[in-house]
mmCIF file of C-alpha atoms in Angstrom:
data_model
loop_
_atom_site.group_PDB
_atom_site.id
_atom_site.type_symbol
_atom_site.label_atom_id
_atom_site.label_comp_id
_atom_site.label_asym_id
_atom_site.label_seq_id
_atom_site.Cartn_x
_atom_site.Cartn_y
_atom_site.Cartn_z
ATOM 1 C CA MET A 1 52.870 122.647 218.804
ATOM 2 C CA TYR A 2 53.541 126.294 218.316
ATOM 3 C CA ASN A 3 57.268 125.631 218.603
ATOM 4 C CA SER A 4 57.029 123.044 215.855
ATOM 5 C CA LEU A 5 55.259 125.470 213.564
ATOM 6 C CA ILE A 6 57.842 128.148 214.315
ATOM 7 C CA ILE A 7 60.715 125.727 213.567
ATOM 8 C CA ALA A 8 59.070 124.571 210.326
ATOM 9 C CA SER A 9 58.531 128.197 209.289
ATOM 10 C CA LEU A 10 62.136 129.155 210.074
ATOM 11 C CA PHE A 11 63.297 126.090 208.046
ATOM 12 C CA TYR A 12 61.028 127.116 205.179
ATOM 13 C CA LEU A 13 62.457 130.690 205.133
ATOM 14 C CA ALA A 14 65.977 129.575 205.588
ATOM 15 C CA THR A 15 65.891 127.309 202.518
ATOM 16 C CA PRO A 16 64.262 129.293 199.782
ATOM 17 C CA ALA A 17 65.934 127.100 197.139
ATOM 18 C CA VAL A 18 63.678 124.198 198.118
ATOM 19 C CA ASN A 19 60.702 126.198 196.838
ATOM 20 C CA ALA A 20 62.310 126.003 193.417
ATOM 21 C CA LEU A 21 61.805 122.258 193.215
ATOM 22 C CA ARG A 22 60.586 121.271 189.813
ATOM 23 C CA ILE A 23 59.460 117.959 188.349
ATOM 24 C CA VAL A 24 60.867 117.342 184.934
ATOM 25 C CA GLN A 25 59.414 114.592 182.699
ATOM 26 C CA PRO A 26 60.607 113.307 179.295
ATOM 27 C CA TYR A 27 58.772 114.619 176.281
ATOM 28 C CA ARG A 28 57.754 111.259 174.760
ATOM 29 C CA VAL A 29 57.588 107.628 175.843
ATOM 30 C CA VAL A 30 56.626 104.642 173.703
ATOM 31 C CA ALA A 31 54.929 101.780 175.464
ATOM 32 C CA THR A 32 56.271 98.219 174.974
ATOM 33 C CA ASP A 33 53.845 95.319 175.230
ATOM 34 C CA GLY A 34 51.265 97.634 176.797
ATOM 35 C CA GLN A 35 53.597 98.886 179.505
ATOM 36 C CA ALA A 36 55.040 102.373 179.787
ATOM 37 C CA THR A 37 57.337 103.999 182.406
ATOM 38 C CA VAL A 38 57.090 107.661 183.106
ATOM 39 C CA GLU A 39 60.090 109.216 184.798
ATOM 40 C CA CYS A 40 59.502 112.093 187.207
ATOM 41 C CA ARG A 41 62.844 113.653 188.008
ATOM 42 C CA TYR A 42 63.694 116.278 190.552
ATOM 43 C CA ALA A 43 65.186 119.591 189.384
ATOM 44 C CA SER A 44 66.416 120.754 192.777
ATOM 45 C CA PRO A 45 69.534 122.238 194.346
ATOM 46 C CA PRO A 46 72.338 119.739 195.083
ATOM 47 C CA GLY A 47 72.113 118.058 198.429
ATOM 48 C CA TYR A 48 68.302 118.181 198.597
ATOM 49 C CA GLN A 49 66.750 114.775 198.643
ATOM 50 C CA PRO A 50 63.060 114.153 199.440
ATOM 51 C CA LEU A 51 62.681 111.143 201.661
ATOM 52 C CA GLU A 52 58.933 110.733 201.894
ATOM 53 C CA LEU A 53 56.734 111.226 198.833
ATOM 54 C CA HIS A 54 53.217 110.687 197.586
ATOM 55 C CA VAL A 55 53.042 110.386 193.738
ATOM 56 C CA THR A 56 50.051 110.503 191.464
ATOM 57 C CA LEU A 57 49.935 110.026 187.694
ATOM 58 C CA LEU A 58 47.203 111.992 186.037
ATOM 59 C CA LYS A 59 45.897 111.267 182.430
ATOM 60 C CA GLY A 60 45.542 114.339 180.165
ATOM 61 C CA LEU A 61 47.364 117.617 180.041
ATOM 62 C CA TYR A 62 44.770 119.278 182.229
ATOM 63 C CA GLY A 63 42.994 116.160 183.324
ATOM 64 C CA THR A 64 42.181 115.014 186.803
ATOM 65 C CA VAL A 65 41.820 111.260 186.171
ATOM 66 C CA SER A 66 44.240 109.391 188.378
ATOM 67 C CA ILE A 67 45.826 106.399 186.659
ATOM 68 C CA CYS A 68 48.223 105.443 189.383
ATOM 69 C CA ARG A 69 49.196 106.660 192.859
ATOM 70 C CA GLY A 70 51.523 105.474 195.561
ATOM 71 C CA TYR A 71 53.404 106.322 198.704
ATOM 72 C CA VAL A 72 57.166 105.737 198.896
ATOM 73 C CA ASN A 73 59.975 106.660 201.282
ATOM 74 C CA SER A 74 63.560 105.824 202.029
ATOM 75 C CA THR A 75 62.437 102.593 203.617
ATOM 76 C CA ILE A 76 59.748 101.547 201.193
ATOM 77 C CA GLY A 77 61.473 102.115 197.950
ATOM 78 C CA SER A 78 58.644 100.845 195.698
ATOM 79 C CA MET A 79 54.908 100.109 195.792
ATOM 80 C CA GLN A 80 52.843 98.097 193.294
ATOM 81 C CA THR A 81 49.133 98.011 192.843
ATOM 82 C CA GLN A 82 46.872 95.602 190.968
ATOM 83 C CA GLY A 83 43.881 96.342 188.751
ATOM 84 C CA THR A 84 42.912 97.051 185.173
ATOM 85 C CA ASN A 85 46.054 99.122 184.852
ATOM 86 C CA ALA A 86 48.540 97.702 187.315
ATOM 87 C CA CYS A 87 51.131 100.279 188.261
ATOM 88 C CA LYS A 88 54.371 100.465 190.200
ATOM 89 C CA VAL A 89 55.980 103.477 191.866
ATOM 90 C CA THR A 90 59.710 103.239 192.434
ATOM 91 C CA LEU A 91 61.912 105.772 194.254
ATOM 92 C CA SER A 92 65.234 106.524 192.521
ATOM 93 C CA GLU A 93 68.129 108.745 193.444
ATOM 94 C CA ARG A 94 66.921 111.754 191.560
ATOM 95 C CA GLY A 95 63.237 111.088 191.028
ATOM 96 C CA VAL A 96 60.381 108.655 190.928
ATOM 97 C CA ASN A 97 59.508 106.169 188.183
ATOM 98 C CA VAL A 98 55.865 105.313 187.586
ATOM 99 C CA SER A 99 55.338 102.123 185.472
ATOM 100 C CA VAL A 100 51.825 101.383 184.157
ATOM 101 C CA ALA A 101 50.893 98.017 182.632
ATOM 102 C CA GLY A 102 47.834 96.887 180.633
ATOM 103 C CA MET A 103 47.725 99.997 178.456
ATOM 104 C CA LYS A 104 45.852 99.894 175.140
ATOM 105 C CA GLU A 105 45.958 102.029 172.020
ATOM 106 C CA ASP A 106 43.259 104.419 173.212
ATOM 107 C CA ASP A 107 45.380 105.127 176.294
ATOM 108 C CA THR A 108 47.707 107.223 174.170
ATOM 109 C CA ASP A 109 47.637 110.682 175.872
ATOM 110 C CA MET A 110 49.544 113.212 177.947
ATOM 111 C CA TYR A 111 50.399 112.077 181.497
ATOM 112 C CA ARG A 112 51.552 114.347 184.334
ATOM 113 C CA CYS A 113 53.245 113.545 187.542
ATOM 114 C CA VAL A 114 52.040 115.109 190.806
ATOM 115 C CA VAL A 115 54.678 114.766 193.537
ATOM 116 C CA LYS A 116 53.863 115.696 197.126
ATOM 117 C CA VAL A 117 56.949 116.022 199.371
ATOM 118 C CA LEU A 118 55.904 114.905 202.894
ATOM 119 C CA TYR A 119 59.379 114.859 204.402
ATOM 120 C CA PRO A 120 61.584 116.767 204.996
ATOM 121 C CA PRO A 121 59.609 119.882 205.504
ATOM 122 C CA PRO A 122 58.378 122.112 204.106
ATOM 123 C CA TYR A 123 55.377 120.350 202.475
ATOM 124 C CA LEU A 124 55.456 120.766 198.693
ATOM 125 C CA GLU A 125 53.135 119.779 195.859
ATOM 126 C CA LYS A 126 54.631 119.972 192.377
ATOM 127 C CA PHE A 127 53.238 119.155 188.924
ATOM 128 C CA GLY A 128 55.336 117.735 186.104
ATOM 129 C CA ASN A 129 55.541 119.231 182.595
ATOM 130 C CA GLY A 130 53.755 116.198 181.068
ATOM 131 C CA THR A 131 54.842 113.230 178.964
ATOM 132 C CA LEU A 132 53.236 112.047 175.778
ATOM 133 C CA VAL A 133 52.802 108.247 176.181
ATOM 134 C CA TYR A 134 52.260 106.530 172.810
ATOM 135 C CA VAL A 135 50.712 103.041 172.933
ATOM 136 C CA PRO A 136 51.053 101.157 169.565
ATOM 137 C CA ASP A 137 48.295 98.905 168.189
ATOM 138 C CA TYR A 138 49.856 95.458 168.643
ATOM 139 C CA SER A 139 47.007 93.710 166.866
ATOM 140 C CA VAL A 140 48.545 94.888 163.555
ATOM 141 C CA THR A 141 51.979 93.588 162.925
ATOM 142 C CA GLU A 142 54.285 96.354 161.753
ATOM 143 C CA PRO A 143 57.047 95.478 159.308
ATOM 144 C CA ASN A 144 60.633 95.648 160.621
ATOM 145 C CA LYS A 145 62.410 98.451 158.777
ATOM 146 C CA TYR A 146 65.734 96.966 159.651
ATOM 147 C CA GLN A 147 64.959 93.563 158.198
ATOM 148 C CA THR A 148 65.945 92.887 154.652
ATOM 149 C CA PRO A 149 62.941 91.757 152.564
ATOM 150 C CA GLU A 150 63.098 88.312 151.018
ATOM 151 C CA VAL A 151 63.310 88.500 147.191
ATOM 152 C CA ASP A 152 62.168 85.658 144.973
ATOM 153 C CA LEU A 153 64.719 85.698 142.150
ATOM 154 C CA ASN A 154 62.707 83.371 140.004
ATOM 155 C CA GLN A 155 59.615 85.475 140.253
ATOM 156 C CA GLY A 156 61.718 88.592 139.480
ATOM 157 C CA MET A 157 63.118 86.954 136.343
ATOM 158 C CA MET A 158 59.635 85.872 135.231
ATOM 159 C CA GLU A 159 58.405 89.462 135.650
ATOM 160 C CA LEU A 160 61.327 90.784 133.495
ATOM 161 C CA MET A 161 60.906 88.266 130.782
ATOM 162 C CA PRO A 162 58.382 89.162 128.060
ATOM 163 C CA THR A 163 55.253 86.962 127.808
ATOM 164 C CA GLN A 164 54.333 84.900 124.774
ATOM 165 C CA GLN A 165 51.908 87.501 123.539
ATOM 166 C CA GLU A 166 54.512 90.303 123.879
ATOM 167 C CA ARG A 167 57.074 88.193 121.864
ATOM 168 C CA GLN A 168 54.437 87.475 119.153
ATOM 169 C CA LYS A 169 53.567 91.161 118.891
ATOM 170 C CA GLY A 170 57.239 92.112 118.660
ATOM 171 C CA THR A 171 57.778 89.583 115.816
ATOM 172 C CA GLN A 172 54.715 90.865 113.968
ATOM 173 C CA LYS A 173 56.068 94.457 114.147
ATOM 174 C CA GLU A 174 59.514 93.353 112.824
ATOM 175 C CA MET A 175 57.967 91.504 109.938
ATOM 176 C CA GLN A 176 55.706 94.381 109.075
ATOM 177 C CA GLY A 177 58.759 96.680 109.002
ATOM 178 C CA LEU A 178 60.343 94.316 106.404
ATOM 179 C CA GLY A 179 57.209 94.359 104.281
ATOM 180 C CA VAL A 180 56.170 90.847 105.127
ATOM 181 C CA THR A 181 52.575 90.162 105.886
ATOM 182 C CA TRP A 182 51.913 88.163 109.026
ATOM 183 C CA VAL A 183 49.236 85.500 108.542
ATOM 184 C CA GLU A 184 48.084 83.409 111.479
ATOM 185 C CA LEU A 185 47.343 79.777 110.423
ATOM 186 C CA PRO A 186 45.322 77.226 112.371
ATOM 187 C CA LEU A 187 47.422 74.795 114.335
ATOM 188 C CA PRO A 188 46.133 71.675 112.463
ATOM 189 C CA LEU A 189 47.002 73.195 109.053
ATOM 190 C CA VAL A 190 50.516 74.054 110.345
ATOM 191 C CA VAL A 191 50.977 70.423 111.518
ATOM 192 C CA ALA A 192 49.730 69.063 108.149
ATOM 193 C CA ILE A 193 52.095 71.266 106.209
ATOM 194 C CA GLY A 194 54.975 70.115 108.417
ATOM 195 C CA ILE A 195 54.111 66.514 107.814
ATOM 196 C CA LEU A 196 54.007 67.067 104.039
ATOM 197 C CA ILE A 197 57.400 68.709 104.110
ATOM 198 C CA VAL A 198 58.883 65.865 106.095
ATOM 199 C CA CYS A 199 57.381 63.289 103.712
ATOM 200 C CA ALA A 200 58.751 65.124 100.706
ATOM 201 C CA MET A 201 62.255 65.251 102.221
ATOM 202 C CA ILE A 202 62.081 61.463 102.994
ATOM 203 C CA CYS A 203 61.011 60.718 99.423
ATOM 204 C CA GLN A 204 63.842 62.826 98.025
ATOM 205 C CA VAL A 205 66.381 61.019 100.210
ATOM 206 C CA ASN A 206 65.039 57.598 99.181
ATOM 207 C CA GLY A 207 65.216 58.588 95.522
ATOM 208 C CA ILE A 208 68.825 59.608 95.820
ATOM 209 C CA ARG A 209 69.764 56.286 97.508
ATOM 210 C CA HIS A 210 67.928 54.328 94.833
ATOM 211 C CA ALA A 211 69.722 56.131 92.015
ATOM 212 C CA ARG A 212 73.140 55.441 93.654
ATOM 213 C CA ARG A 213 72.387 51.679 93.966
ATOM 214 C CA HIS A 214 71.687 51.403 90.176
ATOM 215 C CA GLY A 215 74.830 53.390 89.237
ATOM 216 C CA ARG A 216 73.056 56.497 88.087
ATOM 217 C CA SER A 217 74.386 59.828 88.976
ATOM 218 C CA THR A 218 72.301 62.183 90.808
ATOM 219 C CA GLN A 219 73.998 65.104 89.189
ATOM 220 C CA PRO A 220 72.116 66.800 86.378
ATOM 221 C CA LEU A 221 73.333 65.814 82.858
ATOM 222 C CA THR A 222 75.440 68.391 81.057
ATOM 223 C CA PRO A 223 74.587 68.593 77.365
ATOM 224 C CA ARG A 224 77.471 67.638 75.117
ATOM 225 C CA VAL A 225 78.579 70.101 72.489
ATOM 226 C CA ILE A 226 79.632 68.606 69.127
ATOM 227 C CA PRO A 227 81.907 70.802 67.078
ATOM 228 C CA LYS A 228 80.566 71.557 63.715
ATOM 229 C CA ILE A 229 82.974 70.838 60.785
ATOM 230 C CA ILE A 230 82.809 73.323 57.991
#
């Protein structure tokens, strides 16, 4: 047993670069359909590859609430759990990916990765820098900014055309500028005046036709001038 501790200590002292292992996380992640994936990448010297890990995802920048945890190694590359927030821990070449499903809008927060290296020695426990996970509210449909809005040309033309009242006001202003007084007449009176005008025109046409039938000229008579003899 003592020999194992001595060998582990010598390995720990012989590889000081391993102590510089850091967990780097992306700054921001946007959830899609309530699912977000936080990437916990290794920042370690080349050639160093953890083979046995225990990963925990904590909610909050300084929080201790565990959202997901799992054990992975070179043989078990991924582990999935079920629950209110089903999660999956997947081992990659340069890190660990933690996917959480069933997230809601109030789950928007900072999330930190806690990675414990179980093998190879030495044992390490490292905290990530944190990732802001944004979970949109899918109950409200957001407009697509890349979609061209549909335009009703007929409605646009109707909005540009003046209304009947606007045209009437414009006509009144023009007539007032010419010195003409605008008088609004009742509709029945306007109709009666129109009928009288049409009747007068019909009577005039009939009189002209009657005069032509009887050989009378419709032209006004020119008075004859008789020269006066002195």
